[in-house]
Structures are given as structure tokens and as C-alpha cells.
PDB file of C-alpha atoms in Angstrom:
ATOM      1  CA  UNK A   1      44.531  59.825 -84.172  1.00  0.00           C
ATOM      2  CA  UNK A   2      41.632  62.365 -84.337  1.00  0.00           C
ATOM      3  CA  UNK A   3      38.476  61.470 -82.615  1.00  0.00           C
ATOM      4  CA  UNK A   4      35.118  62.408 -83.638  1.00  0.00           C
ATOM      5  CA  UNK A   5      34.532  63.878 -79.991  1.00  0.00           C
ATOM      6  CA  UNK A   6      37.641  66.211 -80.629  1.00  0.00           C
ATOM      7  CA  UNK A   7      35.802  67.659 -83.715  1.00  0.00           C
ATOM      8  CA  UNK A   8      33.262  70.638 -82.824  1.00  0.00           C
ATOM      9  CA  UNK A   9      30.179  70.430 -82.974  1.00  0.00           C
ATOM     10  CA  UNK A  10      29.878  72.849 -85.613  1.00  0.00           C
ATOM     11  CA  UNK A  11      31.310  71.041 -88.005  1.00  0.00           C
ATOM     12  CA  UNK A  12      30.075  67.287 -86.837  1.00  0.00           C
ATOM     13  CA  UNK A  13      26.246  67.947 -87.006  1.00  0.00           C
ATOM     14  CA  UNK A  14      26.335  68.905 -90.859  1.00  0.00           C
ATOM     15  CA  UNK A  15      28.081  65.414 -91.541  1.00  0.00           C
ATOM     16  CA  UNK A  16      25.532  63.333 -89.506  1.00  0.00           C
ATOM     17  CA  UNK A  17      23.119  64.782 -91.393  1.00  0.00           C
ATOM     18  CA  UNK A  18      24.180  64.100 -94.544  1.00  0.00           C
ATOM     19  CA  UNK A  19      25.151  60.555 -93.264  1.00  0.00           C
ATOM     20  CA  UNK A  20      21.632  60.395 -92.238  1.00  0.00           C
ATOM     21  CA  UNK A  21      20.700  60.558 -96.071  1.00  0.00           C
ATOM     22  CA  UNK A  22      23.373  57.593 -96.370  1.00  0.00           C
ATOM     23  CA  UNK A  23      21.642  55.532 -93.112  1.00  0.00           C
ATOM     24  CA  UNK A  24      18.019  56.021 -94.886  1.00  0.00           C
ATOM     25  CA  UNK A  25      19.251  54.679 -97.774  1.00  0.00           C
ATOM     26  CA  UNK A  26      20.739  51.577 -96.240  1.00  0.00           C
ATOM     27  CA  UNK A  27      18.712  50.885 -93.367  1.00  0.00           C
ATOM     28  CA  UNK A  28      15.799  48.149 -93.600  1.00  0.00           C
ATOM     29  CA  UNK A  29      12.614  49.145 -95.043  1.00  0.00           C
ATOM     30  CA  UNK A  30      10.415  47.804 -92.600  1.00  0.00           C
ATOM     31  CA  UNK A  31      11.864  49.409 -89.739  1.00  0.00           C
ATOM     32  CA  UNK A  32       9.167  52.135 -88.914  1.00  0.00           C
ATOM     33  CA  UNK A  33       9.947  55.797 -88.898  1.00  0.00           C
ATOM     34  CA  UNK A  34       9.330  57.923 -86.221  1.00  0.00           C
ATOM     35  CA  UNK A  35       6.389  59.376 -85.584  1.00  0.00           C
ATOM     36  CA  UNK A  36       6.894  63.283 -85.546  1.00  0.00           C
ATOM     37  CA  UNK A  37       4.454  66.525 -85.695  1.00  0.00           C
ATOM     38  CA  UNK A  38       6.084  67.445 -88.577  1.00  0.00           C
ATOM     39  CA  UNK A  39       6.533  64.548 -90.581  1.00  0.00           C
ATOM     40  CA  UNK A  40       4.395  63.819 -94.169  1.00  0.00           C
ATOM     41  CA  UNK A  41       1.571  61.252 -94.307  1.00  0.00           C
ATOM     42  CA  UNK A  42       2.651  57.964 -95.269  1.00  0.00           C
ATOM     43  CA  UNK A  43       2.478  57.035 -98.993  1.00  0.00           C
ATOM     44  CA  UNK A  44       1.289  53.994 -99.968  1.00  0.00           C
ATOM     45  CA  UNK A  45       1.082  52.325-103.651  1.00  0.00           C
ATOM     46  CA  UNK A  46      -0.600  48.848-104.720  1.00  0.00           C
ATOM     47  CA  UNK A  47       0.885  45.939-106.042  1.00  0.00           C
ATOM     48  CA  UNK A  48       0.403  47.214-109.215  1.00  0.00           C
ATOM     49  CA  UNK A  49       1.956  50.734-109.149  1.00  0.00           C
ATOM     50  CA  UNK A  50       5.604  51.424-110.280  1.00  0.00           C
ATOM     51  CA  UNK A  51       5.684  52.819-107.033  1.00  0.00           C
ATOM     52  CA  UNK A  52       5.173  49.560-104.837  1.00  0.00           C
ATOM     53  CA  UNK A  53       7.804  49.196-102.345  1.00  0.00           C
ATOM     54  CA  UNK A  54       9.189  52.670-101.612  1.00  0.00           C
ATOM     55  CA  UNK A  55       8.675  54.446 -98.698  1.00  0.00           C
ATOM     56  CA  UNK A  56       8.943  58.390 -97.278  1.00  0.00           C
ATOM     57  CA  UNK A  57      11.782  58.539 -94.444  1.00  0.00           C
ATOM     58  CA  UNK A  58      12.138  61.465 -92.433  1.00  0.00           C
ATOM     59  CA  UNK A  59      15.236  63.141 -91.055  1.00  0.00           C
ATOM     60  CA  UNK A  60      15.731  64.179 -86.969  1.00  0.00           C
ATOM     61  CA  UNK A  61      14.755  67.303 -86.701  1.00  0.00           C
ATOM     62  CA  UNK A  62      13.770  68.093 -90.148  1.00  0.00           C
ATOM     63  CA  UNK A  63       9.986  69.105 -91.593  1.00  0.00           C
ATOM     64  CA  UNK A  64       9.485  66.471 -94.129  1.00  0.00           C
ATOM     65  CA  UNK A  65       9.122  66.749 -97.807  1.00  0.00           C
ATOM     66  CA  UNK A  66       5.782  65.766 -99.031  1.00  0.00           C
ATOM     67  CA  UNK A  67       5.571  63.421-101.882  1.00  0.00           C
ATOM     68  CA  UNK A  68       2.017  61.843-103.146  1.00  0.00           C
ATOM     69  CA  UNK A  69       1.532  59.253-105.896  1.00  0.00           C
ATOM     70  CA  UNK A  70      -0.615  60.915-108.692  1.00  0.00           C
ATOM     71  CA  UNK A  71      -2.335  60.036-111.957  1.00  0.00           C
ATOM     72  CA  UNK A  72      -0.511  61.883-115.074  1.00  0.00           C
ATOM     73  CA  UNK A  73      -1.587  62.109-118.839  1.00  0.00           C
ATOM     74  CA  UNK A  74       1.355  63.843-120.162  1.00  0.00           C
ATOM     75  CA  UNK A  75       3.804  61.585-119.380  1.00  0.00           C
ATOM     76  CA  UNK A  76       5.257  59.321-121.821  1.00  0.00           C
ATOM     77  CA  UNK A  77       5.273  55.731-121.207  1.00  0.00           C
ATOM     78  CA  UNK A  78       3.585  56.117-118.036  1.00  0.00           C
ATOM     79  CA  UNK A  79       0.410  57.019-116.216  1.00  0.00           C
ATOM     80  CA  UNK A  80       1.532  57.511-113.113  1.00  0.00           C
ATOM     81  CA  UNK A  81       4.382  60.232-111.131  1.00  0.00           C
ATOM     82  CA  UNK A  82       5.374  61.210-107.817  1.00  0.00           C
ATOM     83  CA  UNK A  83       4.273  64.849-106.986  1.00  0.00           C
ATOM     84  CA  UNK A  84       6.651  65.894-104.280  1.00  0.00           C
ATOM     85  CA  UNK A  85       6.525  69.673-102.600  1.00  0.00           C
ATOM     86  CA  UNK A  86       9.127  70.480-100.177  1.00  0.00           C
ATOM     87  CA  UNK A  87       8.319  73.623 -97.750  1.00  0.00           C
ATOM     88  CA  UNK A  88      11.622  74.308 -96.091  1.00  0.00           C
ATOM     89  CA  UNK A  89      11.698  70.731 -95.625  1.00  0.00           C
ATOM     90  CA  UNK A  90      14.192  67.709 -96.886  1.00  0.00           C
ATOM     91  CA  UNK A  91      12.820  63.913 -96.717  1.00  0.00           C
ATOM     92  CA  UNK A  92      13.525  61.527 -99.008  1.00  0.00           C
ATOM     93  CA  UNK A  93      11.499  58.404-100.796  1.00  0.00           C
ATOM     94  CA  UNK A  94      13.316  55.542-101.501  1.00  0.00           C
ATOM     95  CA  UNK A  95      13.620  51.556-101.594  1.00  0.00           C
ATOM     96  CA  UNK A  96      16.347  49.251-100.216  1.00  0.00           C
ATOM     97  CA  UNK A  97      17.581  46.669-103.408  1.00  0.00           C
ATOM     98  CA  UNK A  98      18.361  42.910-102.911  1.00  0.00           C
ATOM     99  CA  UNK A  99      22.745  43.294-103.316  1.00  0.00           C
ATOM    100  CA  UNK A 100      22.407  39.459-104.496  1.00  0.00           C
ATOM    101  CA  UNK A 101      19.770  40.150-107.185  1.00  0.00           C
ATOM    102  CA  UNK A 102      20.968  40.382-110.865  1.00  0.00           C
ATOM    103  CA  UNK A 103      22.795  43.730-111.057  1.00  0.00           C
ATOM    104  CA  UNK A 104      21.438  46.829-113.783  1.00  0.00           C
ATOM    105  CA  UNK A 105      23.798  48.440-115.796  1.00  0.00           C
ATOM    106  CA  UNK A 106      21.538  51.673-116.492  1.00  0.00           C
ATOM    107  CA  UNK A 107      18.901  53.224-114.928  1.00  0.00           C
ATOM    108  CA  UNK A 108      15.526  55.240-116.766  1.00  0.00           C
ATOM    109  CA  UNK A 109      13.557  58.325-114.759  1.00  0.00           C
ATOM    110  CA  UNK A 110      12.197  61.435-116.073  1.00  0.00           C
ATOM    111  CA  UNK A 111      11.308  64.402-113.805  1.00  0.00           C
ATOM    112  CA  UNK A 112       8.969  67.826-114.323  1.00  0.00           C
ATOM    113  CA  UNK A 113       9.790  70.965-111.997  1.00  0.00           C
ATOM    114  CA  UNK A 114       7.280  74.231-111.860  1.00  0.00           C
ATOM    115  CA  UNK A 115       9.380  75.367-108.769  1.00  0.00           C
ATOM    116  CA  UNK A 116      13.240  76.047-107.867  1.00  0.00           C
ATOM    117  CA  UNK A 117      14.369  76.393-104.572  1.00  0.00           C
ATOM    118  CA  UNK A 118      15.538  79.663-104.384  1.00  0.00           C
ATOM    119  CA  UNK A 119      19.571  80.597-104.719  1.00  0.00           C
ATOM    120  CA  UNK A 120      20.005  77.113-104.026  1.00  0.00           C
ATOM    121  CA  UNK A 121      23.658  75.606-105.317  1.00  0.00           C
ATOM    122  CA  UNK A 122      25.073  72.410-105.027  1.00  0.00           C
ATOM    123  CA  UNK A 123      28.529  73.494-104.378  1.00  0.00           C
ATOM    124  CA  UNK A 124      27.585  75.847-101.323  1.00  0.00           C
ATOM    125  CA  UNK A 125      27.137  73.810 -97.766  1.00  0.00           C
ATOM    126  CA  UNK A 126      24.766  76.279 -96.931  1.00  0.00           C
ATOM    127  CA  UNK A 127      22.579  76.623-100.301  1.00  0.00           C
ATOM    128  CA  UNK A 128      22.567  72.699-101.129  1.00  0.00           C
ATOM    129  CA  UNK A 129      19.196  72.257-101.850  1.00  0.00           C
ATOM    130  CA  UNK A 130      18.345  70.798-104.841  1.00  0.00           C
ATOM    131  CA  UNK A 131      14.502  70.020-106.795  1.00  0.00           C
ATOM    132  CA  UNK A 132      15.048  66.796-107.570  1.00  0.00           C
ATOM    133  CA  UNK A 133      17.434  64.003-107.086  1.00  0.00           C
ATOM    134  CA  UNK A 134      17.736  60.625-108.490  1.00  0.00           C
ATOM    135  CA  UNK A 135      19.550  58.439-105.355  1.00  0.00           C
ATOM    136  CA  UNK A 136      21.807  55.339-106.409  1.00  0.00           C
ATOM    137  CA  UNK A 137      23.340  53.895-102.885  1.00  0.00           C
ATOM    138  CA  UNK A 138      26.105  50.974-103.306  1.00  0.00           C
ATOM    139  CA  UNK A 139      27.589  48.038-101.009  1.00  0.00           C
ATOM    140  CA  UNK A 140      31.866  47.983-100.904  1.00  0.00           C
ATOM    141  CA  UNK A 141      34.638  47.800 -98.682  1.00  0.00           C
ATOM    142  CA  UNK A 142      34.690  50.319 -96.061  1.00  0.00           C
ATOM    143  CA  UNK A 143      38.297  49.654 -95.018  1.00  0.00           C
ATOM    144  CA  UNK A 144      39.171  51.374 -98.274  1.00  0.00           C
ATOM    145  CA  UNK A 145      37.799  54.812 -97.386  1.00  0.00           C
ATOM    146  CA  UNK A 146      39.667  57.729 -95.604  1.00  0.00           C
ATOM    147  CA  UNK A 147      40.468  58.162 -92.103  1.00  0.00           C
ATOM    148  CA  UNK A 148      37.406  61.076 -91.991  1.00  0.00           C
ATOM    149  CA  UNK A 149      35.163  59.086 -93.864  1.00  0.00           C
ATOM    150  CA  UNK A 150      35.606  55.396 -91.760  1.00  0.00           C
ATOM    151  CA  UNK A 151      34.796  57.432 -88.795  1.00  0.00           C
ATOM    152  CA  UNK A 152      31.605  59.072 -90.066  1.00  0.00           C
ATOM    153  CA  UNK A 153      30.594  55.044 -90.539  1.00  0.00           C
ATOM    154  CA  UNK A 154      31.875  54.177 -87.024  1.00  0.00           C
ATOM    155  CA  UNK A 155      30.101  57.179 -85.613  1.00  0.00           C
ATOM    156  CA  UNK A 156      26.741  55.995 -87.692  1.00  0.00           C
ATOM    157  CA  UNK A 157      26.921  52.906 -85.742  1.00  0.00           C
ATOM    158  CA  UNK A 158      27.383  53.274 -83.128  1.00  0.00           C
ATOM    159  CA  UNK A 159      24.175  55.952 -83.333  1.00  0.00           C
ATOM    160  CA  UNK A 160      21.672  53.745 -84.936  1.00  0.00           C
ATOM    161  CA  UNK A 161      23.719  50.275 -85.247  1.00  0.00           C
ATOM    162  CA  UNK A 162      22.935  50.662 -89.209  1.00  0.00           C
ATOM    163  CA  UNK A 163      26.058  50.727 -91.666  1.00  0.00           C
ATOM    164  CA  UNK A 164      25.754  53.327 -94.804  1.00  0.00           C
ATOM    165  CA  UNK A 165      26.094  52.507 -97.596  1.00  0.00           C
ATOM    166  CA  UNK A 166      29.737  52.519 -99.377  1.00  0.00           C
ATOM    167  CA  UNK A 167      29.298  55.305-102.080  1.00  0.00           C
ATOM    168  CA  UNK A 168      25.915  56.925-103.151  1.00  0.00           C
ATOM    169  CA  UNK A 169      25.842  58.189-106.672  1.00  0.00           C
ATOM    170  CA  UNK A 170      23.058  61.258-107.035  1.00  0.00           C
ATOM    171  CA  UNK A 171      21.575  62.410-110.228  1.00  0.00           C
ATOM    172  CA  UNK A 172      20.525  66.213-109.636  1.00  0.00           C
ATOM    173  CA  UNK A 173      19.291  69.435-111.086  1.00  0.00           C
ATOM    174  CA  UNK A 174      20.991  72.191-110.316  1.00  0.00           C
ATOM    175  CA  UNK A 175      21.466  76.259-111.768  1.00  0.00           C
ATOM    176  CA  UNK A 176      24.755  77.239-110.938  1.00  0.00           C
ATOM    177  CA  UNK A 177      26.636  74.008-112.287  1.00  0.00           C
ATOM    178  CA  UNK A 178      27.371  73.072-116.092  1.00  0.00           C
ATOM    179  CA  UNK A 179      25.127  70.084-117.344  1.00  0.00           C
ATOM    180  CA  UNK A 180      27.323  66.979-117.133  1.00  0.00           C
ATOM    181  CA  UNK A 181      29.583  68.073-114.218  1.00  0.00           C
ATOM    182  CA  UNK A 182      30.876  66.148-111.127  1.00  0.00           C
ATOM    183  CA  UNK A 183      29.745  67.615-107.773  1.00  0.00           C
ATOM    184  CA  UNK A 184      31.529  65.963-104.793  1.00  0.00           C
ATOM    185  CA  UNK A 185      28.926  66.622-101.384  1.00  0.00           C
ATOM    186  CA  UNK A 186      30.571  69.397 -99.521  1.00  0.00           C
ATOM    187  CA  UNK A 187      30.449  67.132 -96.319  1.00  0.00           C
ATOM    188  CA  UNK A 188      31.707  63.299 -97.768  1.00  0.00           C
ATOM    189  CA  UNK A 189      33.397  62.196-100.400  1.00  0.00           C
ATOM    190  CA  UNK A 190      31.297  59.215-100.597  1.00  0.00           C
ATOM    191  CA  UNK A 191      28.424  61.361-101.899  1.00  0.00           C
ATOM    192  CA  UNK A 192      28.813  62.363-105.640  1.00  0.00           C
ATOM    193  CA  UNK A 193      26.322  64.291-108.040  1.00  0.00           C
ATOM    194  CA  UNK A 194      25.843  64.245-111.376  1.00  0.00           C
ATOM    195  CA  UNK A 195      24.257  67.500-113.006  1.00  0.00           C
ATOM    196  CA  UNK A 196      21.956  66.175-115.926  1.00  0.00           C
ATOM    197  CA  UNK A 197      19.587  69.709-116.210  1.00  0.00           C
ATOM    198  CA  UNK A 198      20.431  73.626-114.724  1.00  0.00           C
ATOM    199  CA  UNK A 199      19.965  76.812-115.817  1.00  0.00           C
ATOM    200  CA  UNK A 200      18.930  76.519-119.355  1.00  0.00           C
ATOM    201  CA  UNK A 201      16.243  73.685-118.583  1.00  0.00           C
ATOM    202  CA  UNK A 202      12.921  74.396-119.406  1.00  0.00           C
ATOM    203  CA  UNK A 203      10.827  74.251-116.279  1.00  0.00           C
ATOM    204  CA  UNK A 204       6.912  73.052-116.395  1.00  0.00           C
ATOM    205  CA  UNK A 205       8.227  70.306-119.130  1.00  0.00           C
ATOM    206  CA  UNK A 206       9.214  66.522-118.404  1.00  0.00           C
ATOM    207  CA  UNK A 207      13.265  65.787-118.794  1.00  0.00           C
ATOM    208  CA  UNK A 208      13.437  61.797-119.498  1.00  0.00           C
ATOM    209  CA  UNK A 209      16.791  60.056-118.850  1.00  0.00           C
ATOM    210  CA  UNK A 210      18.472  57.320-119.246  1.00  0.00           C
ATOM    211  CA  UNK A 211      21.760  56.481-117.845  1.00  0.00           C
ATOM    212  CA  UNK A 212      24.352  53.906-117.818  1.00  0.00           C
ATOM    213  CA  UNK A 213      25.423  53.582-114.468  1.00  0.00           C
ATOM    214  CA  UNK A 214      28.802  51.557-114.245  1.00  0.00           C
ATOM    215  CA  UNK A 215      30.074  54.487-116.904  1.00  0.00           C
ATOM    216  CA  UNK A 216      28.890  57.389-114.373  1.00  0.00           C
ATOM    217  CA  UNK A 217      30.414  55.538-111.340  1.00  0.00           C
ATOM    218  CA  UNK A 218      33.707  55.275-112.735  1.00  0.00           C
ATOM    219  CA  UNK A 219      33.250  58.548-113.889  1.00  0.00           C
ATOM    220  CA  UNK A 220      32.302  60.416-110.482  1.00  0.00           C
ATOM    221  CA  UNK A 221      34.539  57.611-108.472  1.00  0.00           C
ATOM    222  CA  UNK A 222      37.362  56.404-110.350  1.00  0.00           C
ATOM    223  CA  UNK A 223      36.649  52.817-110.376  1.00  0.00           C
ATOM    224  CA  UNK A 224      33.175  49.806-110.796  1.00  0.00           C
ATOM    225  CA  UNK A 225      30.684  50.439-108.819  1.00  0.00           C
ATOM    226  CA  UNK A 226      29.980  47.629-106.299  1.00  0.00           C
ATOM    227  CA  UNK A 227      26.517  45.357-105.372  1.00  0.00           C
ATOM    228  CA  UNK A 228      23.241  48.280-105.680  1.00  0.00           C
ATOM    229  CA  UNK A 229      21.624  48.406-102.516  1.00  0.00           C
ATOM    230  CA  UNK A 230      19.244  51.110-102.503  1.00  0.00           C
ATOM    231  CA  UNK A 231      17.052  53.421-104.526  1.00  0.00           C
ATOM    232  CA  UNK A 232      15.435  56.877-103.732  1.00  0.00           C
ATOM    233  CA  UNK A 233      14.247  60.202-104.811  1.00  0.00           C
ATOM    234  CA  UNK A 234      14.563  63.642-102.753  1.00  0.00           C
ATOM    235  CA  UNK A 235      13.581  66.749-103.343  1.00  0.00           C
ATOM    236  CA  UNK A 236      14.778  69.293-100.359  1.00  0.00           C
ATOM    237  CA  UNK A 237      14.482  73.115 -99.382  1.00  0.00           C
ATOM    238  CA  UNK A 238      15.626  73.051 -96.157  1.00  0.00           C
ATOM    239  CA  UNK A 239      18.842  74.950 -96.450  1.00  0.00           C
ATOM    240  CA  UNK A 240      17.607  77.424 -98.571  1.00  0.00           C
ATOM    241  CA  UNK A 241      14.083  78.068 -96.923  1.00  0.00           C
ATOM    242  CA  UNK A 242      12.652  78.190 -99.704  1.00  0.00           C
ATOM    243  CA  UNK A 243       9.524  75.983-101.553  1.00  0.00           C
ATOM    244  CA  UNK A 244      10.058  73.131-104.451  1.00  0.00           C
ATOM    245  CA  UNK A 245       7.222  71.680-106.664  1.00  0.00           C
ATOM    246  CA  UNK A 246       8.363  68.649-109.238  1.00  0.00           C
ATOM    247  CA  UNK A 247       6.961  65.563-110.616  1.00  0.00           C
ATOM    248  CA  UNK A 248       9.100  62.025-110.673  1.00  0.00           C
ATOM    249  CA  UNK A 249       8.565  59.866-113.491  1.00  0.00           C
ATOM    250  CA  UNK A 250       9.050  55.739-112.536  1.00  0.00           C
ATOM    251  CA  UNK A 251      12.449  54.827-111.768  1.00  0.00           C
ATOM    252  CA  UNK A 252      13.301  51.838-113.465  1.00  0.00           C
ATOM    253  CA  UNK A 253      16.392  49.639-113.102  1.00  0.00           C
ATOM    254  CA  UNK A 254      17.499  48.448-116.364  1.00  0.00           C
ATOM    255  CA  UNK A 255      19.341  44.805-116.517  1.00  0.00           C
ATOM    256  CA  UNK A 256      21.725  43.992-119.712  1.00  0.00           C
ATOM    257  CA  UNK A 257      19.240  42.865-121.718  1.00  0.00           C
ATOM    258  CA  UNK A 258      15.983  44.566-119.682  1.00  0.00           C
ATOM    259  CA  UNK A 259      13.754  47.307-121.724  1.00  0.00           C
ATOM    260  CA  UNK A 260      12.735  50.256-118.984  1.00  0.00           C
ATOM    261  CA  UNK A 261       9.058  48.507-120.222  1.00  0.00           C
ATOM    262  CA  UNK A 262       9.891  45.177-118.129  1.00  0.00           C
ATOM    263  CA  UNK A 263      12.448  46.107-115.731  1.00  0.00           C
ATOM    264  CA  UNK A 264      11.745  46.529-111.433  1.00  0.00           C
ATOM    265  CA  UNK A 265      13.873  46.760-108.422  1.00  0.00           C
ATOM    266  CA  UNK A 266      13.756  43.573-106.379  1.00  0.00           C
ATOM    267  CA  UNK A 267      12.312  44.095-102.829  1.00  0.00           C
ATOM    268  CA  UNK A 268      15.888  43.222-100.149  1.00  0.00           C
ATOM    269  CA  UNK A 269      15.212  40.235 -98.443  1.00  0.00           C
ATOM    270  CA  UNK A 270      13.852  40.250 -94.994  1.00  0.00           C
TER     271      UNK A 270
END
């Protein structure tokens, strides 16, 4: 059997990283990040923002992404968006989801972009950057996966004694990939995208979505999705060194018979 010391280094440090997106996700929100010269202020939200709950999390070794909580008047069905600029940075904002709480079936967000990172593509290791992303992260079975993808989870813990999550399902923008199309991550297969605007989207304008997300798990994994575990947003520019400006809209977690009007994520137990 291979071992992940017998793989070089070349090609191990990519897939930490992008298990590090995976960790984020799943790890406890109250654990504190690290404090690091280049990492964003902290953002903080009341009780009564849509907003409440989420937190920024850094990467090792990464500038961070800044994101800012902002009042908006041209946004519909909401008065308030995350304004997020990335600067050759990636970070991501997210929330960790009670798996026991009353599962959604869909899922609402809109998003505005003024700026592209530049040449970025999905489908290139070294250009995949993207403007925004809408980050679903799921519990399952772990014995299931591949022999490369069990020890990416073995190597995780034993790092940070944190589990990732089982799949994470990504909604994304990207140019060089047709609207509606699959993207596996070029480093796990437990990473799928789903391209909902590119090329021909208007940029400076909001996109509103909704989405029914047992449909677009089976779609990108073959098979039901299992308990939702985590929430998150990231826009990134790292790979490309480039600059991103966008705009989230409230992501809201829809139940079967919740209106995006009434529906929240539930904080995870401590």
C-alpha cells in the first residue's frame, strides 16, 4: 500500500490545501483562528443580521480574503450583502450546521461581481481561482471513499485531529466552463462544482439562485446527499495573482415547506 510519505511533496502540499478548505468547513466554530500578519479583520454581525454566526477562516500560509458586512439598496429581498475583495489572497466565510437539525432540500443566494480574477479556470490546478463560491459541506461514511481519498482524511487527522467533511458540493462562477456543468476539484474527488454563471454573465448586476440540493448532489455525486454540516462562501485569487471584487446576497437554507423569507441555518451544538 502507498503511503502518503512516499508521495512527493510536490504533489502532497496542493491536496492539504485543498483539504484545508474541507477542515475549515468541518472544524468547530469556536475554535479561534490564528493570529497572522496577513490575515483579515474579524467580521462580526448582530443577532439580527442574516449574517449572525459565520465567521472568516484563514488558510496556513495564505493572505486572507477580505469580506465586510455592508448595507445594500439594490438588492432584492434584502438589505444587507457580504462585500468580499480578494488580493492574491483565498479565505473563506462560513458556518458549521447542526447534522441533527431538520435537513433543507434547497438552498437561496444571489451574488454581484465588478471584478474577475484574471485567466482564472476551474479546470486548471494552477488557474483555480474562482469570484465567488457558494460552499455546501456534508457528513457520510468515509470507509466508502478511495484508497487516495481515505488517506487525505487520515493525513488531516492526524495534522489537526479534525475530520473533513464527507463530500462538499460548491456552487461557482466560472468563464471557461458551460453554465450547468460538473467540475470535479483537480485535487479530490470529494470536491465538486457546479457552474451556475461564466462568460456570458453580466458583471456589476445581482444573479439570484435558487437550488434544490438533493437533485444537484445526485447529480455531481451519483447518489443522496448525507446530514449538512457546514455552510460558507469564498471568493479566492491566490492562484491566479490576480484581484476579485463581488457582493454575497444571504444564504438561506430552505426546509420542505420553508420560504427563503423564514428559513436560517441552525448554529452546531457546542
Amino acid at each position: 500500500n502507498m503511503s502518503l510519505t512516499a508521495l512527493p511533496l510536490r504533489r502532497l502540499l496542493p491536496l492539504v490545501l485543498t483539504l484545508a478548505v474541507a477542515l475549515l468547513l468541518g472544524a468547530c466554530a469556536t475554535t479561534p483562528s490564528t493570529t497572522r500578519p496577513d490575515a483579515a479583520p474579524a467580521v462580526t454581525a448582530d443577532s439580527s443580521s442574516p449574517f449572525y454566526g459565520w465567521a472568516q477562516r484563514s488558510f496556513p500560509g495564505k493572505a486572507a480574503t477580505r469580506y465586510r458586512i455592508v448595507q445594500v439598496a439594490d438588492l432584492p429581498g434584502a438589505n444587507q450583502a457580504l462585500r468580499t475583495e480578494a488580493d492574491r489572497s483565498a479565505s473563506m466565510f462560513f458556518r458549521r450546521l447542526d447534522p441533527t437539525a431538520a435537513q433543507p432540500t434547497r438552498v437561496s443566494f444571489g451574488w454581484k461581481v465588478e471584478v474577475l480574477p484574471s485567466a482564472a479556470s476551474l479546470g486548471k490546478r494552477e488557474a483555480e481561482d474562482s469570484a465567488v463560491r457558494v460552499i455546501l459541506a456534508f457528513d457520510g461514511d468515509a470507509a466508502r471513499l478511495p484508497m487516495r481519498d481515505r488517506m487525505l482524511f487520515e493525513l488531516a487527522h492526524a495534522v489537526t485531529g479534525e475530520t473533513p467533511p464527507f463530500a462538499m458540493l460548491m456552487y461557482v462562477w466560472d468563464v471557461t466552463s458551460p453554465v450547468g456543468e460538473v467540475v470535479q476539484s483537480n485535487s479530490t474527488s470529494r470536491i465538486r462544482k457546479i457552474v451556475l454563471n461564466g462568460a456570458d454573465s453580466a458583471l456589476g448586476q445581482w444573479h439570484l439562485h435558487e437550488r434544490d440540493i438533493v437533485e444537484d448532489f445526485r447529480r455531481a455525486y451519483g447518489e443522496p446527499p448525507g446530514p449538512l454540516i457546514g455552510v460558507g462562501v469564498m471568493s479566492d485569487a491566490d492562484n491566479t495573482a490576480s484581484r476579485v471584487l463581488a457582493w454575497y446576497s444571504p444564504v438561506r437554507l430552505l426546509a420542505p415547506s420553508s420560504s427563503a423569507a423564514a428559513a436560517s441555518a441552525s448554529p452546531a451544538p457546542p
